[in-house]
Short mmCIF file of C-alpha atoms in Angstrom, two decimals:
data_model
loop_
_atom_site.label_atom_id
_atom_site.label_comp_id
_atom_site.label_asym_id
_atom_site.label_seq_id
_atom_site.Cartn_x
_atom_site.Cartn_y
_atom_site.Cartn_z
CA MET L 1 -11.70 11.48 -22.34
CA MET L 2 -13.98 11.66 -19.85
CA GLN L 3 -16.52 8.92 -18.93
CA SER L 4 -20.38 10.21 -18.68
CA TYR L 5 -23.58 8.93 -17.88
CA ARG L 6 -25.60 12.23 -18.19
CA GLY L 7 -27.70 12.63 -15.11
CA LEU L 8 -25.89 10.34 -12.99
CA CYS L 9 -21.86 10.61 -13.34
CA LYS L 10 -19.04 11.69 -14.32
CA ALA L 11 -15.39 10.25 -14.51
CA GLY L 12 -11.93 11.12 -15.77
CA VAL L 13 -7.99 11.39 -14.91
CA ALA L 14 -6.91 14.80 -14.20
CA VAL L 15 -3.35 16.08 -14.54
CA ILE L 16 -3.56 18.88 -11.63
CA ASP L 17 -0.85 21.28 -11.29
CA GLU L 18 -2.63 24.10 -9.21
CA ILE L 19 -6.38 24.30 -9.18
CA PRO L 20 -7.10 26.96 -7.03
CA PHE L 21 -9.39 27.70 -4.21
CA HIS L 22 -12.96 27.32 -5.38
CA VAL L 23 -16.25 25.70 -4.29
CA CYS L 24 -17.23 21.94 -5.13
CA LYS L 25 -20.56 21.54 -6.55
CA GLU L 26 -20.28 17.98 -7.28
CA LEU L 27 -20.10 15.09 -4.91
CA THR L 28 -16.64 13.83 -6.41
CA VAL L 29 -14.58 10.70 -5.69
CA ILE L 30 -10.90 11.12 -6.09
CA TYR L 31 -8.11 9.01 -6.07
CA LEU L 32 -4.25 9.91 -6.44
CA LEU L 33 -2.77 8.01 -8.90
CA GLU L 34 0.79 9.54 -9.17
CA ASN L 35 2.70 11.99 -6.73
CA ASP L 36 1.06 13.62 -4.25
CA LEU L 37 -0.92 15.75 -3.71
CA LYS L 38 -1.50 18.99 -1.54
CA MET L 39 -5.23 19.57 -0.30
CA THR L 40 -6.18 23.01 0.90
CA THR L 41 -9.63 23.62 3.19
CA VAL L 42 -10.73 26.18 4.99
CA ALA L 43 -9.71 24.19 8.17
CA GLY L 44 -6.09 23.12 7.38
CA SER L 45 -3.61 22.07 4.41
CA GLN L 46 -3.10 18.15 4.50
CA VAL L 47 -0.89 16.12 2.32
CA LEU L 48 -2.15 13.18 0.23
CA SER L 49 -0.17 9.94 -1.22
CA CYS L 50 -0.08 8.64 -4.09
CA GLY L 51 -2.64 5.77 -3.57
CA GLN L 52 -5.61 7.11 -0.89
CA THR L 53 -8.64 8.30 -1.52
CA GLU L 54 -10.05 11.38 -0.51
CA ILE L 55 -14.02 13.13 -1.03
CA LEU L 56 -14.65 16.71 -2.13
CA ASN L 57 -17.80 17.62 -0.75
CA VAL L 58 -21.20 19.70 -2.07
CA LYS L 59 -20.34 23.47 -1.53
CA GLU L 60 -16.61 22.56 -0.05
CA PRO L 61 -14.57 24.70 -1.04
CA VAL L 62 -11.28 23.24 -1.43
CA MET L 63 -7.46 24.20 -3.26
CA LEU L 64 -5.44 21.82 -4.74
CA GLU L 65 -1.80 22.07 -5.11
CA ALA L 66 0.46 19.35 -6.66
CA VAL L 67 3.98 18.99 -4.31
CA ALA L 68 6.34 17.89 -7.26
CA GLU L 69 5.70 19.19 -10.66
CA PHE L 70 2.69 17.35 -11.31
CA CYS L 71 -0.87 14.68 -10.03
CA ARG L 72 -2.35 12.62 -11.19
CA VAL L 73 -5.56 11.28 -10.10
CA ILE L 74 -9.27 9.65 -10.90
CA TYR L 75 -11.93 12.17 -10.47
CA PHE L 76 -15.62 11.12 -10.21
CA SER L 77 -18.38 13.48 -9.36
CA PHE L 78 -22.18 12.11 -8.89
CA ASP L 79 -24.27 14.53 -11.36
CA LYS L 80 -26.59 17.12 -9.56
CA ALA L 81 -29.34 15.53 -11.15
CA TYR L 82 -28.95 12.20 -9.36
CA ILE L 83 -28.12 13.10 -6.31
CA GLU L 84 -30.59 15.28 -6.26
CA SER L 85 -33.16 12.26 -7.05
CA VAL L 86 -31.66 10.64 -4.11
CA GLY L 87 -33.56 13.37 -1.54
CA ASP L 88 -30.54 13.78 1.18
CA ASN L 89 -29.12 16.94 1.60
CA PHE L 90 -25.42 15.94 0.69
CA ASP L 91 -24.94 20.51 0.94
CA HIS L 92 -25.15 20.24 4.69
CA ILE L 93 -23.73 17.02 5.58
CA THR L 94 -19.70 16.26 4.99
CA TYR L 95 -18.03 13.01 4.29
CA ASN L 96 -14.00 12.32 4.27
CA CYS L 97 -11.39 10.10 4.22
CA ASN L 98 -7.92 10.59 5.23
CA ILE L 99 -8.49 14.90 5.22
CA CYS L 100 -9.13 15.49 9.03
CA ASN L 101 -7.85 19.43 9.62
CA PHE L 102 -10.85 20.15 12.15
CA PHE L 103 -12.89 16.60 13.62
CA GLY L 104 -9.16 15.16 13.64
CA ALA L 105 -10.40 11.94 12.38
CA ALA L 106 -9.89 10.25 9.80
CA ALA L 107 -12.46 6.76 7.87
CA GLU L 108 -11.07 3.67 9.01
CA SER L 109 -8.33 1.96 6.74
CA TYR L 110 -10.63 -1.35 5.39
CA HIS L 111 -13.41 0.84 5.01
CA ILE L 112 -11.34 3.32 2.62
CA GLU L 113 -10.73 -0.41 1.18
CA LYS L 114 -14.22 -0.87 -0.08
CA LEU L 115 -14.82 2.26 -1.13
CA ASN L 116 -12.29 1.86 -3.86
CA SER L 117 -13.13 -1.53 -5.20
CA LEU L 118 -16.65 -0.37 -5.39
CA LEU L 119 -15.45 2.41 -7.15
CA PHE L 120 -12.25 0.68 -9.54
CA HIS L 121 -15.11 -1.14 -10.35
CA LEU L 122 -18.32 1.48 -11.45
CA LEU L 123 -15.12 2.81 -13.10
CA GLU L 124 -14.56 0.08 -15.09
CA ASP L 125 -17.99 -0.44 -16.43
CA MET L 126 -18.12 2.99 -17.55
CA THR L 127 -15.14 2.75 -19.56
CA CYS L 128 -16.72 -0.67 -20.92
CA GLY L 129 -20.13 1.33 -21.89
CA VAL L 130 -22.66 -0.93 -19.43
CA ALA L 131 -26.02 0.25 -19.62
CA ALA L 132 -27.02 3.22 -17.12
CA TRP L 133 -29.45 0.99 -15.52
CA SER L 134 -26.64 -1.22 -13.76
CA ILE L 135 -24.28 1.56 -14.03
CA ARG L 136 -27.72 3.31 -11.45
CA GLU L 137 -27.79 0.13 -9.40
CA LYS L 138 -23.43 0.44 -8.42
CA LEU L 139 -24.20 3.94 -8.30
CA ASP L 140 -26.73 3.41 -5.68
CA ALA L 141 -24.24 0.84 -3.84
CA PHE L 142 -20.72 3.35 -3.71
CA LEU L 143 -23.59 6.11 -2.55
CA THR L 144 -25.08 4.46 -0.04
CA TYR L 145 -21.09 3.22 1.38
CA ILE L 146 -20.50 7.33 1.31
CA ARG L 147 -23.62 8.14 3.57
CA GLU L 148 -22.50 5.28 5.63
CA LYS L 149 -19.58 5.31 6.93
CA PHE L 150 -17.58 8.51 5.69
CA ASP L 151 -19.90 11.21 7.69
CA ASP L 152 -17.78 12.85 8.69
CA VAL L 153 -18.63 13.51 12.31
CA GLY L 154 -18.98 10.37 12.66
CA HIS L 155 -15.26 9.07 12.53
CA VAL L 156 -15.10 10.87 15.28
CA PHE L 157 -16.63 8.73 17.20
CA SER L 158 -15.89 4.04 17.90
CA GLU L 159 -18.04 1.55 16.28
CA SER L 160 -18.97 1.32 19.75
CA THR L 161 -22.99 0.92 19.95
CA LYS L 162 -23.11 2.25 23.15
CA LEU L 163 -21.48 5.78 21.29
CA GLU L 164 -24.47 5.13 18.64
CA ILE L 165 -26.99 8.01 20.13
CA SER L 166 -24.47 9.97 20.51
CA LYS L 167 -23.04 9.55 17.16
CA GLU L 168 -26.01 10.14 15.50
CA ARG L 169 -26.89 12.65 17.43
CA PHE L 170 -24.31 15.06 16.93
CA GLN L 171 -24.25 13.86 12.58
CA ARG L 172 -28.29 15.24 13.17
CA ILE L 173 -26.78 18.37 15.23
CA SER L 174 -24.00 19.27 12.57
CA GLU L 175 -26.78 18.88 9.94
CA TYR L 176 -28.49 21.46 11.19
CA MET L 177 -25.79 23.62 12.25
CA ILE L 178 -24.47 23.86 8.30
CA ALA L 179 -28.48 24.26 7.13
CA HIS L 180 -29.10 27.27 9.12
CA VAL L 181 -25.47 28.92 9.23
CA SER L 182 -26.54 32.19 8.08
CA GLU L 183 -28.74 32.56 10.63
CA LYS L 184 -28.45 34.07 14.49
CA MET L 185 -27.86 30.98 16.54
CA SER L 186 -27.80 30.05 19.97
CA LEU L 187 -26.05 26.55 21.83
CA ASN L 188 -30.54 27.51 23.20
CA GLU L 189 -31.78 26.77 20.27
CA ILE L 190 -29.40 23.38 19.31
CA ALA L 191 -30.40 22.01 23.19
CA GLN L 192 -34.03 22.67 22.87
CA ASN L 193 -33.76 21.11 19.50
CA GLU L 194 -32.89 18.20 21.19
CA TYR L 195 -34.63 18.46 23.95
CA LEU L 196 -31.55 18.75 26.69
CA SER L 197 -29.89 21.10 28.70
CA ILE L 198 -27.10 23.25 27.54
CA PRO L 199 -24.61 22.63 30.28
CA TYR L 200 -25.30 19.24 29.52
CA LEU L 201 -25.18 19.87 25.71
CA SER L 202 -21.99 22.10 25.84
CA LYS L 203 -20.41 19.42 27.87
CA GLU L 204 -21.31 17.07 25.15
CA PHE L 205 -19.50 19.01 22.97
CA SER L 206 -16.22 19.23 24.74
CA SER L 207 -16.32 15.53 25.57
CA LYS L 208 -17.36 13.70 22.44
CA LEU L 209 -15.96 16.33 19.23
CA GLU L 210 -13.44 17.81 21.72
CA LYS L 211 -14.47 21.59 19.79
CA SER L 212 -16.43 23.81 21.70
CA TYR L 213 -20.34 24.79 20.43
CA HIS L 214 -18.75 28.04 19.79
CA ALA L 215 -15.65 26.60 17.82
CA ILE L 216 -17.91 24.20 15.46
CA ILE L 217 -20.16 26.68 14.13
CA ASN L 218 -17.40 29.59 14.09
CA TYR L 219 -16.12 26.49 11.42
CA TYR L 220 -18.95 26.31 9.83
CA ARG L 221 -20.10 29.92 8.98
CA THR L 222 -16.43 30.65 7.49
CA ILE L 223 -17.26 27.42 4.97
CA ASN L 224 -20.25 30.25 3.62
CA ALA L 225 -18.38 33.32 3.88
CA VAL L 226 -15.78 31.50 1.84
CA ILE L 227 -18.72 30.29 -0.75
CA GLN L 228 -19.66 33.52 -0.81
CA LEU L 229 -16.57 35.45 -1.08
CA LEU L 230 -16.01 32.96 -4.39
CA ASP L 231 -19.58 32.41 -6.01
CA THR L 232 -20.89 36.11 -5.34
CA GLU L 233 -20.49 40.04 -6.10
CA ASP L 234 -22.02 41.18 -2.53
CA THR L 235 -20.40 43.29 -0.19
CA LEU L 236 -18.18 42.06 2.98
CA THR L 237 -20.48 43.31 5.52
CA ASN L 238 -23.52 41.29 4.07
CA ILE L 239 -21.37 37.93 3.74
CA ALA L 240 -20.29 38.60 7.30
CA GLU L 241 -23.99 39.26 8.36
CA ASN L 242 -25.61 36.56 5.52
CA SER L 243 -22.95 33.92 8.15
CA GLY L 244 -24.28 34.79 10.81
CA PHE L 245 -21.37 36.68 12.43
CA SER L 246 -22.40 39.20 15.04
CA SER L 247 -19.93 42.02 13.57
CA VAL L 248 -17.78 42.84 10.74
CA ARG L 249 -14.80 43.11 13.12
CA TYR L 250 -15.50 39.66 14.43
CA TYR L 251 -15.98 37.81 11.09
CA ASN L 252 -12.73 39.35 9.69
CA LYS L 253 -11.21 37.61 13.49
CA VAL L 254 -12.47 34.49 12.08
CA PHE L 255 -11.86 34.49 9.41
CA SER L 256 -7.97 35.41 9.01
CA ASP L 257 -7.54 33.22 12.07
CA TYR L 258 -8.67 29.95 9.35
CA LEU L 259 -7.43 31.18 6.25
CA GLY L 260 -4.41 33.82 7.21
CA CYS L 261 -5.98 36.87 5.67
CA LEU L 262 -8.75 39.31 5.49
CA PRO L 263 -11.87 38.12 3.51
CA SER L 264 -11.03 41.30 1.37
CA LYS L 265 -7.67 39.86 -0.16
CA PHE L 266 -8.77 36.47 0.60
CA ARG L 267 -11.32 37.68 -2.56
CA SER L 268 -8.89 39.67 -4.23
CA ILE L 269 -5.87 36.72 -4.89
CA TYR L 270 -8.47 33.26 -5.38
CA ARG L 271 -11.91 34.81 -7.12
CA GLY L 272 -11.40 34.20 -10.74
CA LYS L 273 -8.29 32.70 -11.01
CA ALA L 274 -7.72 30.31 -13.59
CA TRP L 275 -6.79 26.54 -13.09
CA ARG L 276 -3.33 24.15 -13.88
CA CYS L 277 -4.73 21.10 -14.90
CA SER L 278 -5.49 19.23 -18.17
CA GLU L 279 -7.55 16.08 -18.62
CA GLU L 280 -5.60 12.32 -19.92
CA ASN L 281 -8.45 9.27 -20.64
CA LEU L 282 -9.67 7.31 -18.03
CA SER L 283 -8.02 4.00 -20.32
CA LYS L 284 -8.81 0.52 -19.02
CA ARG L 285 -5.42 -0.39 -18.72
CA ILE L 286 -4.94 2.04 -15.92
CA LEU L 287 -8.03 0.32 -14.35
CA SER L 288 -7.00 -2.56 -15.27
CA GLU L 289 -3.74 -2.08 -13.52
CA LEU L 290 -5.40 -0.50 -10.56
CA MET L 291 -7.46 -3.32 -9.74
CA ALA L 292 -4.60 -5.59 -10.22
CA ALA L 293 -2.99 -3.63 -7.77
CA SER L 294 -5.23 -3.15 -5.57
CA PHE L 295 -6.49 -6.92 -4.89
CA GLU L 296 -2.32 -7.04 -4.07
CA GLU L 297 -2.31 -4.69 -1.86
CA ASN L 298 -5.36 -6.22 -0.13
CA ARG L 299 -4.43 -8.85 2.57
CA ASN L 300 -8.22 -10.70 2.29
CA HIS L 301 -7.94 -11.96 -1.18
CA TYR L 302 -7.94 -15.26 -2.85
CA ARG L 303 -7.34 -16.42 -6.33
CA LEU L 304 -10.22 -19.57 -6.77
CA SER L 305 -8.47 -22.44 -9.85
CA VAL L 306 -12.02 -23.65 -11.39
CA LYS L 307 -11.36 -26.69 -13.97
CA ASP L 308 -14.49 -28.37 -13.40
CA GLU L 309 -18.41 -27.67 -14.24
CA CYS L 310 -18.44 -26.86 -10.85
CA THR L 311 -15.72 -26.30 -8.71
CA SER L 312 -16.16 -25.88 -4.40
CA PHE L 313 -13.58 -24.09 -2.15
CA SER L 314 -13.59 -23.58 1.72
CA LEU L 315 -12.00 -20.71 3.31
CA CYS L 316 -11.31 -19.36 6.38
CA CYS L 317 -10.02 -16.11 8.47
CA ASP L 318 -8.89 -15.87 11.95
CA ALA L 319 -8.48 -11.87 11.38
CA GLU L 320 -11.32 -9.97 13.52
CA GLY L 321 -13.15 -7.41 12.12
CA GLU L 322 -15.33 -6.58 9.51
CA ALA L 323 -13.64 -7.71 5.88
CA VAL L 324 -14.07 -6.62 2.37
CA VAL L 325 -12.78 -10.20 0.61
CA ASP L 326 -12.29 -10.28 -2.77
CA PHE L 327 -12.14 -13.28 -5.75
CA VAL L 328 -10.58 -13.77 -8.47
CA ILE L 329 -11.42 -16.33 -11.10
CA GLU L 330 -8.80 -18.08 -13.08
CA GLY L 331 -9.01 -20.76 -15.79
CA ASP L 332 -11.97 -20.18 -17.52
CA SER L 333 -13.83 -16.59 -19.46
CA GLY L 334 -17.47 -18.27 -19.46
CA ARG L 335 -20.76 -16.70 -17.42
CA LYS L 336 -20.72 -18.06 -13.98
CA LEU L 337 -22.31 -18.74 -10.50
CA ILE L 338 -21.14 -17.89 -7.72
CA VAL L 339 -22.71 -19.43 -4.45
CA ALA L 340 -21.37 -18.39 -0.87
CA VAL L 341 -22.43 -20.92 2.13
CA ILE L 342 -20.54 -18.70 5.11
CA GLU L 343 -20.65 -18.84 8.40
CA ASP L 344 -18.75 -15.46 10.30
CA ALA L 345 -18.92 -13.88 13.45
CA THR L 346 -22.13 -12.80 13.41
CA TYR L 347 -23.32 -16.02 12.64
CA TRP L 348 -21.36 -17.48 14.98
CA GLU L 349 -22.85 -14.91 18.14
CA SER L 350 -26.64 -15.03 17.18
CA LYS L 351 -26.37 -19.43 17.53
CA ARG L 352 -24.70 -18.82 20.93
CA ILE L 353 -27.14 -16.17 22.09
CA MET L 354 -29.85 -18.43 21.13
CA MET L 355 -28.17 -21.48 22.92
CA LYS L 356 -28.38 -19.26 26.18
CA MET L 357 -32.21 -18.94 25.34
CA LYS L 358 -35.04 -19.67 27.78
CA PRO L 359 -36.47 -23.54 25.82
CA SER L 360 -39.83 -21.96 25.84
CA LEU L 361 -38.58 -18.41 23.67
CA ARG L 362 -36.55 -20.85 22.01
CA GLU L 363 -39.15 -22.59 20.09
CA HIS L 364 -39.86 -19.09 18.81
CA VAL L 365 -36.76 -18.41 17.19
CA PRO L 366 -35.54 -19.77 13.56
CA VAL L 367 -32.98 -21.76 13.44
CA ILE L 368 -29.83 -19.77 11.97
CA ASP L 369 -28.32 -21.27 9.40
CA PRO L 370 -25.32 -20.06 7.64
CA LYS L 371 -25.26 -16.66 5.92
CA LYS L 372 -25.78 -17.89 1.12
CA GLU L 373 -25.31 -15.52 -0.82
CA TYR L 374 -25.01 -15.63 -4.98
CA VAL L 375 -23.06 -13.39 -7.64
CA LEU L 376 -23.76 -14.18 -11.15
CA LEU L 377 -20.70 -12.91 -13.59
CA SER L 378 -20.91 -12.47 -16.71
CA GLU L 379 -17.87 -13.68 -19.53
CA ASP L 380 -15.82 -10.53 -19.05
CA GLU L 381 -16.11 -10.42 -15.54
CA GLN L 382 -13.34 -12.85 -12.85
CA ARG L 383 -13.56 -10.80 -9.85
CA PHE L 384 -16.81 -10.89 -6.86
CA GLN L 385 -16.30 -9.56 -3.70
CA LEU L 386 -18.64 -10.68 -0.12
CA VAL L 387 -17.78 -8.54 3.08
CA MET L 388 -17.53 -10.62 6.39
CA PHE L 389 -16.90 -10.39 10.01
CA SER L 390 -14.22 -12.48 11.12
CA PRO L 391 -13.60 -14.48 11.71
CA TRP L 392 -14.94 -16.40 9.11
CA LYS L 393 -15.42 -19.42 7.24
CA ALA L 394 -16.86 -20.25 3.88
CA GLU L 395 -17.36 -22.90 1.24
CA ILE L 396 -17.62 -21.02 -2.32
CA HIS L 397 -19.03 -23.07 -5.15
CA VAL L 398 -18.21 -21.64 -8.68
CA ILE L 399 -21.05 -23.18 -11.57
CA LEU L 400 -19.75 -22.59 -15.26
CA LEU L 401 -23.04 -22.02 -16.98
CA ASP L 402 -23.30 -23.18 -20.47
CA GLN L 403 -25.00 -21.18 -23.77
CA SER L 404 -28.35 -23.23 -22.96
CA GLU L 405 -27.81 -22.37 -19.06
CA SER L 406 -26.88 -18.43 -19.91
CA ASP L 407 -30.31 -18.03 -21.51
CA LEU L 408 -32.04 -19.11 -18.94
#
């Protein structure tokens, strides 16, 4: 029923009635197949609709409840061993797609579209029993994209280069705060680490994140307290101290503000509470339907009808922004080599800059040629993707390989 690659990842379909507050042990991506799902974190609740995607973070307390009678989701989890082999501190960083209860910013829709496409292709390979080394390559790309585009703090900032320094600074600060949340941390300590004055950093918290330092650190401390309430036998006093709160009284106040009850009540309600959910088979049919629907909903999609040994297509798009472009090849089931010659916004901007250079400087700059990308599709593969910055135009050449060429 569940697809699994030991030491790498696992995936399946879950039918959820209620999964009470628990601590997520693995970095997990869920995609809603049927009905709505209420997702509750320390910061609050938000309803996800059918077709939406969300990320459950390592060591994140979360509760999932079906809005109707039940909710069906695809889940995909990165194995602990794989996460540890990557080396990044995933338990000190939070990611999100649509849930924005605390920082108030969701991921860009086109980034979510690409994340879904990466997920569906990975799941398709898993259901077909593709070799582990091939799964690992796609798994690396999937995780890299999550790290680059779905950082919880990073969503607050636009992708303007003017805000890149602030974005990196607060991503770094957030990771530091989570890692040292059990300590008596102060704004002064963080300011010293960043070589900034306390007044300036305090103003930066308010202007950039629209949250004070104390609001953010109390949020992280409450998460840490919930983890201990659910997963340890520690006393409430020890948990308050281990979460960095100045006193049990203050701990109770902050906790109640977030969860609506005292820590003792929360533990009695949720610790050890049974899950009401079941597993279903992750079938090729489900994935085929999902990929077809995703393809039709994506405005950047093209069907390429191939009839000859080498067929060429001229395509263009005038929309602006990063585009994840999907292609489906129709008319042949053999092995194919795709050669794409792309002129996009990045190419044209680079040429414009080069033409404005002094002749003496231009002599030292290599000629800027259109970008070329190569994709090799197996007999069973009909889909491929290209990432381009619109507006763009491209020459797509589809070359059919006969048996002798396939063996090269």
